[in-house]
């Protein structure tokens, strides 16, 4: 029995829609380094789940928007595709130990860069890419504060 507060919500799943599950598989598994937990097909509907290494309790569900069970007109599908390509429908933010090293790894996959690594006034160094469907994926590393955090990882 867990000693966690029974009414405290715990994030378990987040969803990202794509237009090509195979392209997403290569990006999220090979370029980013997430672990594939599930690759499931049910008729025309296929979804993937990934977990960040070391965080098996969190699943990122990748699903094809054209076949995820919500009836859509062709106009609606076109609108969704336009918004997804602009990166406004889904985004994920991952914390990494070295955002510059991760940037070089993802850049080597050919992913589209939205922002090269930069220090932000709110205390992180971050960068951003688009996944193959256009969704924005950000990576951040907390900046050491000026008082003592620089030695925290030593």
Short mmCIF file of C-alpha atoms in Angstrom, two decimals:
data_model
loop_
_atom_site.label_atom_id
_atom_site.label_comp_id
_atom_site.label_asym_id
_atom_site.label_seq_id
_atom_site.Cartn_x
_atom_site.Cartn_y
_atom_site.Cartn_z
CA UNK A 1 0.00 0.00 0.00
CA UNK A 2 1.32 3.37 -0.98
CA UNK A 3 1.82 6.10 1.58
CA UNK A 4 1.07 8.73 -1.08
CA UNK A 5 -1.81 11.09 -0.56
CA UNK A 6 -4.78 9.27 -2.13
CA UNK A 7 -6.12 12.46 -3.67
CA UNK A 8 -2.83 13.71 -5.16
CA UNK A 9 -2.91 13.38 -8.94
CA UNK A 10 0.06 11.68 -10.56
CA UNK A 11 0.82 12.26 -14.24
CA UNK A 12 0.72 8.94 -16.05
CA UNK A 13 -0.07 9.54 -19.73
CA UNK A 14 0.28 12.40 -22.17
CA UNK A 15 -0.78 12.26 -25.80
CA UNK A 16 0.84 13.51 -28.96
CA UNK A 17 -0.87 13.26 -32.31
CA UNK A 18 1.09 12.63 -35.47
CA UNK A 19 0.41 11.92 -39.13
CA UNK A 20 3.00 9.16 -39.59
CA UNK A 21 3.47 6.66 -36.77
CA UNK A 22 6.55 5.08 -38.37
CA UNK A 23 8.31 8.45 -38.66
CA UNK A 24 7.37 9.20 -35.05
CA UNK A 25 8.75 5.83 -33.94
CA UNK A 26 12.14 6.61 -35.44
CA UNK A 27 12.20 10.12 -33.98
CA UNK A 28 11.10 9.35 -30.43
CA UNK A 29 13.07 6.09 -30.13
CA UNK A 30 16.23 6.79 -32.14
CA UNK A 31 16.70 10.55 -32.08
CA UNK A 32 15.50 11.26 -28.53
CA UNK A 33 16.23 7.89 -26.94
CA UNK A 34 12.86 7.06 -25.39
CA UNK A 35 12.03 3.44 -24.61
CA UNK A 36 9.23 1.85 -26.65
CA UNK A 37 6.71 0.24 -24.35
CA UNK A 38 3.88 -0.60 -26.77
CA UNK A 39 3.29 -0.71 -30.52
CA UNK A 40 -0.38 -1.58 -30.88
CA UNK A 41 -2.61 -1.89 -33.93
CA UNK A 42 -6.37 -2.24 -33.93
CA UNK A 43 -7.70 -2.17 -37.47
CA UNK A 44 -6.46 1.05 -39.06
CA UNK A 45 -5.70 2.57 -35.66
CA UNK A 46 -2.16 2.27 -34.38
CA UNK A 47 -0.56 3.82 -31.36
CA UNK A 48 2.81 3.73 -29.69
CA UNK A 49 3.72 4.34 -26.10
CA UNK A 50 7.12 5.50 -24.94
CA UNK A 51 8.65 5.98 -21.55
CA UNK A 52 11.56 8.20 -20.70
CA UNK A 53 14.47 6.07 -19.45
CA UNK A 54 14.24 5.92 -15.67
CA UNK A 55 10.58 7.07 -15.63
CA UNK A 56 8.53 3.95 -16.41
CA UNK A 57 5.51 5.44 -14.68
CA UNK A 58 5.08 8.06 -17.42
CA UNK A 59 3.82 6.99 -20.84
CA UNK A 60 3.87 9.24 -23.88
CA UNK A 61 1.20 8.01 -26.26
CA UNK A 62 1.79 8.67 -29.96
CA UNK A 63 -1.27 8.25 -32.15
CA UNK A 64 -2.23 8.97 -35.72
CA UNK A 65 -4.83 11.72 -35.69
CA UNK A 66 -6.45 10.41 -38.88
CA UNK A 67 -7.48 7.15 -37.24
CA UNK A 68 -7.80 7.64 -33.51
CA UNK A 69 -11.48 7.00 -33.32
CA UNK A 70 -12.88 10.53 -33.46
CA UNK A 71 -15.00 10.99 -36.57
CA UNK A 72 -13.71 13.97 -38.53
CA UNK A 73 -14.67 15.51 -41.81
CA UNK A 74 -11.99 15.97 -44.43
CA UNK A 75 -12.06 19.72 -43.65
CA UNK A 76 -11.47 18.99 -39.96
CA UNK A 77 -8.60 16.63 -40.82
CA UNK A 78 -7.08 19.33 -43.00
CA UNK A 79 -7.41 21.89 -40.20
CA UNK A 80 -5.79 19.53 -37.68
CA UNK A 81 -2.94 18.84 -40.11
CA UNK A 82 -2.37 22.58 -40.59
CA UNK A 83 -2.30 23.26 -36.83
CA UNK A 84 -0.06 20.26 -36.14
CA UNK A 85 2.41 21.38 -38.82
CA UNK A 86 2.63 24.76 -37.07
CA UNK A 87 3.47 23.02 -33.79
CA UNK A 88 0.51 24.41 -31.87
CA UNK A 89 -1.36 21.21 -30.99
CA UNK A 90 1.11 19.27 -28.88
CA UNK A 91 4.38 19.93 -27.19
CA UNK A 92 6.56 18.04 -24.77
CA UNK A 93 9.34 19.34 -22.55
CA UNK A 94 12.08 17.00 -21.35
CA UNK A 95 14.72 17.80 -18.76
CA UNK A 96 18.17 16.45 -19.60
CA UNK A 97 21.53 16.63 -17.89
CA UNK A 98 23.28 18.28 -20.86
CA UNK A 99 21.01 20.10 -23.27
CA UNK A 100 23.90 20.91 -25.63
CA UNK A 101 24.86 17.23 -26.00
CA UNK A 102 21.24 16.23 -26.56
CA UNK A 103 20.87 19.04 -29.11
CA UNK A 104 23.77 17.63 -31.14
CA UNK A 105 22.30 14.11 -30.97
CA UNK A 106 18.84 15.17 -32.15
CA UNK A 107 20.34 17.52 -34.76
CA UNK A 108 22.24 14.53 -36.18
CA UNK A 109 18.92 12.79 -36.82
CA UNK A 110 17.95 15.52 -39.27
CA UNK A 111 15.17 16.93 -37.07
CA UNK A 112 14.07 20.49 -37.75
CA UNK A 113 15.57 22.93 -35.27
CA UNK A 114 13.22 25.54 -33.82
CA UNK A 115 15.68 26.97 -31.33
CA UNK A 116 19.35 26.30 -30.71
CA UNK A 117 20.44 25.96 -27.06
CA UNK A 118 20.11 29.27 -25.21
CA UNK A 119 20.16 30.38 -21.58
CA UNK A 120 16.75 31.66 -20.49
CA UNK A 121 16.06 34.29 -17.86
CA UNK A 122 13.78 31.82 -16.03
CA UNK A 123 16.67 29.56 -15.10
CA UNK A 124 17.10 26.95 -17.82
CA UNK A 125 19.19 26.40 -20.90
CA UNK A 126 16.88 25.02 -23.56
CA UNK A 127 16.44 24.18 -27.21
CA UNK A 128 13.54 23.08 -29.41
CA UNK A 129 12.87 20.83 -32.38
CA UNK A 130 9.87 19.73 -34.39
CA UNK A 131 9.02 16.05 -34.48
CA UNK A 132 8.29 14.65 -37.98
CA UNK A 133 4.63 15.72 -37.65
CA UNK A 134 5.49 19.29 -36.64
CA UNK A 135 4.94 19.06 -32.87
CA UNK A 136 7.31 21.15 -30.78
CA UNK A 137 9.63 19.15 -28.54
CA UNK A 138 11.73 21.11 -26.06
CA UNK A 139 14.72 20.05 -23.96
CA UNK A 140 16.00 21.92 -20.94
CA UNK A 141 18.77 21.79 -18.40
CA UNK A 142 18.37 23.86 -15.24
CA UNK A 143 21.00 26.53 -14.91
CA UNK A 144 23.01 26.47 -11.72
CA UNK A 145 22.02 29.31 -9.44
CA UNK A 146 24.67 31.75 -8.35
CA UNK A 147 24.57 30.46 -4.76
CA UNK A 148 25.67 26.90 -4.26
CA UNK A 149 23.80 24.94 -6.94
CA UNK A 150 26.94 24.73 -9.09
CA UNK A 151 28.36 22.19 -6.61
CA UNK A 152 25.10 20.22 -6.27
CA UNK A 153 25.99 17.72 -9.00
CA UNK A 154 29.60 17.22 -7.88
#
